[in-house]
PDB file of C-alpha atoms in Angstrom:
ATOM      1  CA  MET A   1      91.547 114.143 147.565  1.00 40.00           C
ATOM      2  CA  THR A   2      94.395 112.675 145.268  1.00 42.00           C
ATOM      3  CA  ASP A   3      95.179 112.961 141.692  1.00 43.00           C
ATOM      4  CA  SER A   4      93.730 110.351 139.451  1.00 44.00           C
ATOM      5  CA  PRO A   5      95.457 107.093 139.084  1.00 41.00           C
ATOM      6  CA  PRO A   6      98.186 106.739 136.588  1.00 43.00           C
ATOM      7  CA  ALA A   7      97.216 105.768 132.971  1.00 40.00           C
ATOM      8  CA  SER A   8      99.677 102.713 133.822  1.00 50.00           C
ATOM      9  CA  ASP A   9      96.660 101.127 136.141  1.00 63.00           C
ATOM     10  CA  ARG A  10      94.721 100.509 132.759  1.00 78.00           C
ATOM     11  CA  PRO A  11      97.330  99.553 130.436  1.00 80.00           C
ATOM     12  CA  HIS A  12      94.785  97.460 128.273  1.00 85.00           C
ATOM     13  CA  LEU A  13      92.638 100.955 127.340  1.00 90.00           C
ATOM     14  CA  LEU A  14      95.740 102.458 125.725  1.00 91.00           C
ATOM     15  CA  PRO A  15      95.416 100.592 122.874  1.00 92.00           C
ATOM     16  CA  ARG A  16      91.997 101.367 122.106  1.00 93.00           C
ATOM     17  CA  ALA A  17      92.549 104.749 122.036  1.00 93.00           C
ATOM     18  CA  LYS A  18      95.391 104.839 120.223  1.00 90.00           C
ATOM     19  CA  THR A  19      93.939 102.533 117.485  1.00 93.00           C
ATOM     20  CA  ALA A  20      90.860 105.088 117.264  1.00 94.00           C
ATOM     21  CA  LEU A  21      93.101 107.910 117.036  1.00 92.00           C
ATOM     22  CA  ALA A  22      95.359 106.509 114.290  1.00 90.00           C
ATOM     23  CA  ALA A  23      92.443 105.945 112.364  1.00 93.00           C
ATOM     24  CA  GLY A  24      91.148 109.597 112.398  1.00 91.00           C
ATOM     25  CA  ARG A  25      88.599 109.184 115.306  1.00 94.00           C
ATOM     26  CA  GLY A  26      88.218 110.614 118.674  1.00 95.00           C
ATOM     27  CA  VAL A  27      87.662 108.831 121.945  1.00 97.00           C
ATOM     28  CA  LEU A  28      84.988 109.411 124.768  1.00 97.00           C
ATOM     29  CA  LEU A  29      86.278 108.226 128.007  1.00 96.00           C
ATOM     30  CA  VAL A  30      83.721 107.479 130.693  1.00 95.00           C
ATOM     31  CA  GLY A  31      83.498 107.113 134.129  1.00 93.00           C
ATOM     32  CA  GLU A  32      82.482 108.526 137.684  1.00 90.00           C
ATOM     33  CA  ALA A  33      84.147 111.586 139.378  1.00 89.00           C
ATOM     34  CA  GLY A  34      87.740 111.138 140.367  1.00 85.00           C
ATOM     35  CA  ILE A  35      88.178 107.968 138.298  1.00 87.00           C
ATOM     36  CA  GLY A  36      91.025 108.775 136.485  1.00 86.00           C
ATOM     37  CA  LYS A  37      89.589 110.095 133.032  1.00 91.00           C
ATOM     38  CA  THR A  38      91.484 113.124 132.799  1.00 90.00           C
ATOM     39  CA  ARG A  39      94.569 111.800 133.765  1.00 87.00           C
ATOM     40  CA  LEU A  40      94.113 108.646 130.979  1.00 91.00           C
ATOM     41  CA  ALA A  41      93.318 111.536 128.356  1.00 92.00           C
ATOM     42  CA  GLY A  42      96.547 113.111 128.965  1.00 89.00           C
ATOM     43  CA  GLN A  43      98.307 109.582 128.686  1.00 88.00           C
ATOM     44  CA  ILE A  44      96.738 108.967 125.265  1.00 89.00           C
ATOM     45  CA  LEU A  45      97.630 111.896 123.751  1.00 88.00           C
ATOM     46  CA  THR A  46     101.063 111.781 125.198  1.00 85.00           C
ATOM     47  CA  ASN A  47     101.620 108.386 123.428  1.00 77.00           C
ATOM     48  CA  HIS A  48      99.986 109.462 120.436  1.00 76.00           C
ATOM     49  CA  ALA A  49     101.666 113.061 120.052  1.00 70.00           C
ATOM     50  CA  PRO A  50      99.749 114.852 117.380  1.00 67.00           C
ATOM     51  CA  ALA A  51     101.022 117.750 116.042  1.00 70.00           C
ATOM     52  CA  ARG A  52      98.431 120.135 117.534  1.00 82.00           C
ATOM     53  CA  ILE A  53      96.498 119.715 120.971  1.00 87.00           C
ATOM     54  CA  VAL A  54      94.310 122.074 122.280  1.00 87.00           C
ATOM     55  CA  ARG A  55      92.699 121.637 125.858  1.00 89.00           C
ATOM     56  CA  LEU A  56      89.398 123.258 127.094  1.00 88.00           C
ATOM     57  CA  ARG A  57      87.831 122.745 130.219  1.00 87.00           C
ATOM     58  CA  ALA A  58      83.877 122.858 130.326  1.00 84.00           C
ATOM     59  CA  HIS A  59      83.004 123.649 133.548  1.00 69.00           C
ATOM     60  CA  SER A  60      85.270 126.734 133.500  1.00 56.00           C
ATOM     61  CA  ALA A  61      82.716 128.208 130.810  1.00 54.00           C
ATOM     62  CA  SER A  62      79.861 129.969 130.891  1.00 59.00           C
ATOM     63  CA  GLY A  63      77.332 131.037 128.210  1.00 63.00           C
ATOM     64  CA  HIS A  64      76.892 130.530 124.466  1.00 69.00           C
ATOM     65  CA  LEU A  65      80.125 129.079 123.176  1.00 71.00           C
ATOM     66  CA  GLY A  66      81.615 129.080 126.337  1.00 75.00           C
ATOM     67  CA  ILE A  67      84.541 126.641 125.880  1.00 82.00           C
ATOM     68  CA  PHE A  68      85.687 128.400 122.852  1.00 81.00           C
ATOM     69  CA  GLU A  69      85.738 132.176 123.828  1.00 74.00           C
ATOM     70  CA  SER A  70      89.458 131.577 124.411  1.00 74.00           C
ATOM     71  CA  LEU A  71      89.507 130.928 121.007  1.00 74.00           C
ATOM     72  CA  LEU A  72      87.694 133.719 119.649  1.00 69.00           C
ATOM     73  CA  PRO A  73      89.034 137.331 119.022  1.00 65.00           C
ATOM     74  CA  PRO A  74      88.426 140.333 121.014  1.00 67.00           C
ATOM     75  CA  SER A  75      84.825 141.517 120.477  1.00 62.00           C
ATOM     76  CA  ALA A  76      85.995 144.821 119.145  1.00 46.00           C
ATOM     77  CA  ASP A  77      87.698 142.709 116.491  1.00 52.00           C
ATOM     78  CA  ARG A  78      85.077 140.297 115.616  1.00 51.00           C
ATOM     79  CA  THR A  79      83.715 140.139 111.880  1.00 54.00           C
ATOM     80  CA  ASP A  80      80.370 139.827 110.780  1.00 52.00           C
ATOM     81  CA  ARG A  81      81.053 136.181 109.959  1.00 48.00           C
ATOM     82  CA  PRO A  82      79.804 133.368 112.521  1.00 49.00           C
ATOM     83  CA  HIS A  83      81.935 132.861 115.108  1.00 58.00           C
ATOM     84  CA  GLY A  84      82.346 129.034 113.657  1.00 61.00           C
ATOM     85  CA  PHE A  85      84.841 130.492 111.462  1.00 62.00           C
ATOM     86  CA  ASP A  86      86.706 132.171 113.868  1.00 65.00           C
ATOM     87  CA  ILE A  87      86.846 129.233 116.191  1.00 73.00           C
ATOM     88  CA  LEU A  88      87.919 126.783 113.611  1.00 72.00           C
ATOM     89  CA  GLU A  89      90.883 129.175 112.404  1.00 71.00           C
ATOM     90  CA  ARG A  90      92.368 129.759 115.765  1.00 71.00           C
ATOM     91  CA  LEU A  91      91.900 126.076 116.864  1.00 74.00           C
ATOM     92  CA  LEU A  92      93.922 125.017 113.717  1.00 72.00           C
ATOM     93  CA  ALA A  93      96.491 127.870 113.952  1.00 70.00           C
ATOM     94  CA  GLY A  94      98.120 126.593 110.631  1.00 63.00           C
ATOM     95  CA  THR A  95      97.808 122.916 111.553  1.00 65.00           C
ATOM     96  CA  PRO A  96      96.392 120.610 109.045  1.00 65.00           C
ATOM     97  CA  GLU A  97      93.053 119.689 110.359  1.00 60.00           C
ATOM     98  CA  SER A  98      93.601 115.730 110.400  1.00 64.00           C
ATOM     99  CA  ASP A  99      96.579 116.481 112.868  1.00 80.00           C
ATOM    100  CA  THR A 100      94.336 118.365 115.283  1.00 86.00           C
ATOM    101  CA  VAL A 101      93.227 116.887 118.505  1.00 90.00           C
ATOM    102  CA  LEU A 102      90.632 118.881 120.581  1.00 91.00           C
ATOM    103  CA  GLN A 103      90.595 117.673 124.400  1.00 93.00           C
ATOM    104  CA  VAL A 104      87.670 118.796 126.236  1.00 93.00           C
ATOM    105  CA  ASP A 105      87.325 118.072 129.947  1.00 92.00           C
ATOM    106  CA  ASP A 106      84.304 117.436 131.586  1.00 91.00           C
ATOM    107  CA  VAL A 107      82.218 117.642 128.469  1.00 93.00           C
ATOM    108  CA  HIS A 108      79.060 116.556 130.169  1.00 92.00           C
ATOM    109  CA  GLU A 109      78.919 120.370 131.657  1.00 90.00           C
ATOM    110  CA  LEU A 110      79.064 121.738 127.741  1.00 89.00           C
ATOM    111  CA  ASP A 111      76.592 124.430 127.204  1.00 86.00           C
ATOM    112  CA  THR A 112      74.271 123.451 124.307  1.00 87.00           C
ATOM    113  CA  ALA A 113      76.044 125.616 121.738  1.00 84.00           C
ATOM    114  CA  SER A 114      79.503 124.595 122.365  1.00 86.00           C
ATOM    115  CA  ALA A 115      78.171 120.810 122.534  1.00 89.00           C
ATOM    116  CA  GLU A 116      76.551 121.268 119.061  1.00 88.00           C
ATOM    117  CA  SER A 117      79.835 122.578 117.615  1.00 87.00           C
ATOM    118  CA  LEU A 118      81.840 119.280 118.093  1.00 91.00           C
ATOM    119  CA  PRO A 119      80.272 117.413 115.767  1.00 91.00           C
ATOM    120  CA  ASP A 120      81.164 120.184 112.783  1.00 88.00           C
ATOM    121  CA  LEU A 121      84.594 119.860 113.878  1.00 88.00           C
ATOM    122  CA  ALA A 122      84.452 116.251 114.003  1.00 91.00           C
ATOM    123  CA  ARG A 123      82.414 115.400 110.749  1.00 90.00           C
ATOM    124  CA  PHE A 124      83.364 118.002 108.166  1.00 86.00           C
ATOM    125  CA  HIS A 125      87.068 119.422 109.565  1.00 85.00           C
ATOM    126  CA  GLY A 126      88.456 115.972 110.934  1.00 87.00           C
ATOM    127  CA  VAL A 127      89.556 117.096 114.327  1.00 90.00           C
ATOM    128  CA  ARG A 128      89.871 114.412 116.363  1.00 93.00           C
ATOM    129  CA  LEU A 129      88.055 114.622 119.881  1.00 95.00           C
ATOM    130  CA  VAL A 130      89.336 113.599 123.109  1.00 96.00           C
ATOM    131  CA  LEU A 131      86.287 113.846 125.906  1.00 96.00           C
ATOM    132  CA  PRO A 132      86.319 112.751 129.316  1.00 95.00           C
ATOM    133  CA  SER A 133      82.714 113.167 130.524  1.00 94.00           C
ATOM    134  CA  ARG A 134      80.990 111.660 133.594  1.00 92.00           C
ATOM    135  CA  LEU A 135      78.222 108.901 133.179  1.00 88.00           C
ATOM    136  CA  THR A 136      75.883 111.233 135.408  1.00 88.00           C
ATOM    137  CA  PRO A 137      74.713 113.809 134.224  1.00 89.00           C
ATOM    138  CA  PRO A 138      75.268 112.400 130.823  1.00 90.00           C
ATOM    139  CA  PRO A 139      77.024 114.271 127.699  1.00 91.00           C
ATOM    140  CA  HIS A 140      74.725 116.352 125.429  1.00 92.00           C
ATOM    141  CA  PRO A 141      73.063 114.221 122.783  1.00 95.00           C
ATOM    142  CA  ALA A 142      75.303 115.965 120.238  1.00 94.00           C
ATOM    143  CA  VAL A 143      78.230 114.173 121.797  1.00 95.00           C
ATOM    144  CA  THR A 144      76.290 110.598 122.131  1.00 95.00           C
ATOM    145  CA  GLU A 145      75.336 110.818 118.462  1.00 95.00           C
ATOM    146  CA  LEU A 146      79.260 110.939 117.552  1.00 96.00           C
ATOM    147  CA  TRP A 147      79.789 107.871 119.514  1.00 95.00           C
ATOM    148  CA  LYS A 148      76.720 106.044 117.970  1.00 95.00           C
ATOM    149  CA  ASP A 149      77.858 107.260 114.365  1.00 96.00           C
ATOM    150  CA  GLY A 150      81.341 105.885 114.978  1.00 96.00           C
ATOM    151  CA  PHE A 151      83.263 109.375 115.313  1.00 96.00           C
ATOM    152  CA  LEU A 152      84.441 108.377 118.795  1.00 97.00           C
ATOM    153  CA  GLU A 153      85.534 105.333 120.320  1.00 97.00           C
ATOM    154  CA  ARG A 154      83.831 105.143 123.961  1.00 96.00           C
ATOM    155  CA  ILE A 155      86.131 103.767 126.585  1.00 96.00           C
ATOM    156  CA  ASP A 156      84.503 103.164 130.028  1.00 94.00           C
ATOM    157  CA  LEU A 157      86.893 103.420 133.219  1.00 91.00           C
ATOM    158  CA  PRO A 158      85.315 101.149 135.913  1.00 88.00           C
ATOM    159  CA  ARG A 159      86.116 101.236 139.788  1.00 83.00           C
ATOM    160  CA  LEU A 160      89.661  99.782 140.157  1.00 79.00           C
ATOM    161  CA  PRO A 161      89.852  96.538 141.573  1.00 79.00           C
ATOM    162  CA  PRO A 162      91.648  96.236 144.959  1.00 78.00           C
ATOM    163  CA  GLU A 163      95.010  94.896 143.745  1.00 76.00           C
ATOM    164  CA  ALA A 164      95.341  97.972 141.690  1.00 75.00           C
ATOM    165  CA  LEU A 165      94.245 100.474 144.376  1.00 72.00           C
ATOM    166  CA  LEU A 166      96.548  98.986 146.911  1.00 75.00           C
ATOM    167  CA  GLN A 167      99.383  99.152 144.521  1.00 72.00           C
ATOM    168  CA  LEU A 168      98.389 103.094 144.375  1.00 70.00           C
ATOM    169  CA  ALA A 169      98.260 103.409 147.895  1.00 70.00           C
ATOM    170  CA  ALA A 170     101.248 102.053 148.637  1.00 70.00           C
ATOM    171  CA  THR A 171     103.051 104.529 145.955  1.00 65.00           C
ATOM    172  CA  HIS A 172     101.019 107.381 147.650  1.00 58.00           C
ATOM    173  CA  THR A 173     102.365 106.206 151.182  1.00 53.00           C
ATOM    174  CA  SER A 174     106.059 106.107 150.104  1.00 49.00           C
ATOM    175  CA  ALA A 175     105.904 109.215 147.832  1.00 47.00           C
ATOM    176  CA  THR A 176     109.652 110.091 148.232  1.00 45.00           C
ATOM    177  CA  ARG A 177     110.938 106.526 148.028  1.00 48.00           C
ATOM    178  CA  THR A 178     112.448 104.573 145.363  1.00 45.00           C
ATOM    179  CA  THR A 179     110.138 101.572 145.760  1.00 46.00           C
ATOM    180  CA  PRO A 180     106.499 101.123 147.245  1.00 50.00           C
ATOM    181  CA  ALA A 181     105.878 101.080 150.981  1.00 57.00           C
ATOM    182  CA  THR A 182     104.588  97.449 152.082  1.00 70.00           C
ATOM    183  CA  LEU A 183     101.002  97.978 153.975  1.00 70.00           C
ATOM    184  CA  GLU A 184     100.017  96.190 156.708  1.00 76.00           C
ATOM    185  CA  PRO A 185      97.049  93.832 156.117  1.00 73.00           C
ATOM    186  CA  ASP A 186      94.762  95.791 158.368  1.00 76.00           C
ATOM    187  CA  THR A 187      95.427  99.006 156.728  1.00 74.00           C
ATOM    188  CA  ALA A 188      95.566  97.489 153.161  1.00 74.00           C
ATOM    189  CA  GLN A 189      91.866  96.592 154.357  1.00 75.00           C
ATOM    190  CA  ARG A 190      90.502  99.709 155.616  1.00 76.00           C
ATOM    191  CA  LEU A 191      91.796 101.304 152.174  1.00 75.00           C
ATOM    192  CA  VAL A 192      90.352  99.178 150.125  1.00 74.00           C
ATOM    193  CA  ALA A 193      86.933  99.303 152.018  1.00 78.00           C
ATOM    194  CA  HIS A 194      87.027 103.297 152.270  1.00 74.00           C
ATOM    195  CA  ALA A 195      87.705 103.820 148.493  1.00 70.00           C
ATOM    196  CA  GLN A 196      85.404 101.503 147.042  1.00 71.00           C
ATOM    197  CA  GLY A 197      87.695 101.372 143.750  1.00 73.00           C
ATOM    198  CA  ASN A 198      87.880 105.166 143.493  1.00 76.00           C
ATOM    199  CA  PRO A 199      91.255 106.467 144.083  1.00 72.00           C
ATOM    200  CA  THR A 200      89.939 109.970 144.664  1.00 71.00           C
ATOM    201  CA  HIS A 201      89.052 108.451 148.166  1.00 67.00           C
ATOM    202  CA  LEU A 202      92.827 107.168 148.999  1.00 71.00           C
ATOM    203  CA  PRO A 203      94.646 109.477 151.434  1.00 66.00           C
ATOM    204  CA  ALA A 204      96.964 112.208 150.098  1.00 62.00           C
ATOM    205  CA  PRO A 205     100.590 111.031 149.622  1.00 55.00           C
ATOM    206  CA  THR A 206     102.992 111.501 152.772  1.00 52.00           C
ATOM    207  CA  PRO A 207     106.596 112.101 152.522  1.00 51.00           C
ATOM    208  CA  THR A 208     109.110 109.705 153.854  1.00 49.00           C
ATOM    209  CA  PRO A 209     110.037 111.862 157.116  1.00 50.00           C
ATOM    210  CA  THR A 210     113.696 112.823 157.277  1.00 45.00           C
ATOM    211  CA  PRO A 211     115.387 111.127 160.294  1.00 48.00           C
ATOM    212  CA  ALA A 212     115.717 113.374 163.407  1.00 47.00           C
ATOM    213  CA  GLY A 213     119.160 113.379 163.733  1.00 46.00           C
ATOM    214  CA  ASP A 214     119.673 114.540 160.162  1.00 44.00           C
ATOM    215  CA  LEU A 215     117.688 117.635 161.080  1.00 40.00           C
ATOM    216  CA  ARG A 216     119.695 118.238 164.367  1.00 41.00           C
ATOM    217  CA  ALA A 217     122.554 117.699 162.201  1.00 40.00           C
ATOM    218  CA  HIS A 218     121.680 120.746 159.951  1.00 42.00           C
ATOM    219  CA  ARG A 219     120.018 122.847 162.665  1.00 45.00           C
ATOM    220  CA  ASP A 220     122.934 122.494 165.229  1.00 48.00           C
ATOM    221  CA  PRO A 221     126.189 122.339 163.403  1.00 48.00           C
ATOM    222  CA  PRO A 222     129.396 121.254 165.548  1.00 50.00           C
ATOM    223  CA  ALA A 223     130.646 124.186 168.084  1.00 53.00           C
ATOM    224  CA  ARG A 224     134.052 125.201 167.074  1.00 52.00           C
ATOM    225  CA  PRO A 225     136.919 124.470 169.150  1.00 53.00           C
ATOM    226  CA  ALA A 226     138.058 127.360 171.933  1.00 55.00           C
ATOM    227  CA  ALA A 227     140.393 129.484 170.819  1.00 54.00           C
ATOM    228  CA  PRO A 228     144.130 128.698 172.549  1.00 57.00           C
ATOM    229  CA  PRO A 229     144.511 130.965 175.724  1.00 60.00           C
ATOM    230  CA  PRO A 230     147.055 133.843 175.171  1.00 58.00           C
ATOM    231  CA  PRO A 231     150.652 133.148 175.748  1.00 60.00           C
ATOM    232  CA  ALA A 232     151.765 134.413 179.320  1.00 62.00           C
ATOM    233  CA  ALA A 233     153.841 137.446 179.425  1.00 55.00           C
TER     234      ALA A 233
END
C-alpha cells in the first residue's frame, strides 16, 4: 500500500477549498479509501495556514465524545460544567474562533456525540472544519446537514485518470532519482489495470539501487602497499 497521491495531482480542487475557508466555511472531502482525502486536506491547510490547526482522527476514538477526549482535562480535574465548554476552551487555546481549523480524519466513523458537536463548533463559534470522509459508510447526518446548510463545501475525489496514475507510478518507481522513470508500455498497462484509478493499489516506491562497484569500493578498501624489506645487515 502506498501513501495517498500528492495534492498536485488534483490542482483544480485547491482553489475551491481555499475560497471556502477564506469565506469562513469548511470543507467536506468525499471519496473511497486510499483516494487521497487526508493528503489533500493537509495540502489545503498548508496553503491556507490558519493561526491554529487541530487534527483529530475518528477511527482511533472510542465511546462518548471519543475524538475530543484528548482535549478534555483529566477526569479528576473536570468541573460540573458540560464537556462542550472544556472542549471549546482547549480547542481554541486563546486563538480567535474565526482563525481555528479543526481537521477530523475518517469523519464517517465518528460516534454520535462527537458528530453532533461539530455543528455547534461551526454554527456558533466559527470554527472551520476540514472533514475527509468515505462515501460508504456515509458520514453522520449532522455532518451532512452542515454541507446542505452551506457550512461545508463538498469536494468529491474521483478515481485518478490513467495519465495521473502513470505519473505517480513513475515517481514511485524512481523514488531516489531527480526525474521520474520511464515505464515500459506493458508495465504501464498492467499498473493502470491493477490500480483501477486508486493510487493505494500502486506498488510501493522502489529505491534506485547503488551500482555494485560502488558497494565494493566501500566494503573492500584498496590494500595498503607492503612495507619495504628491512635493509641487509
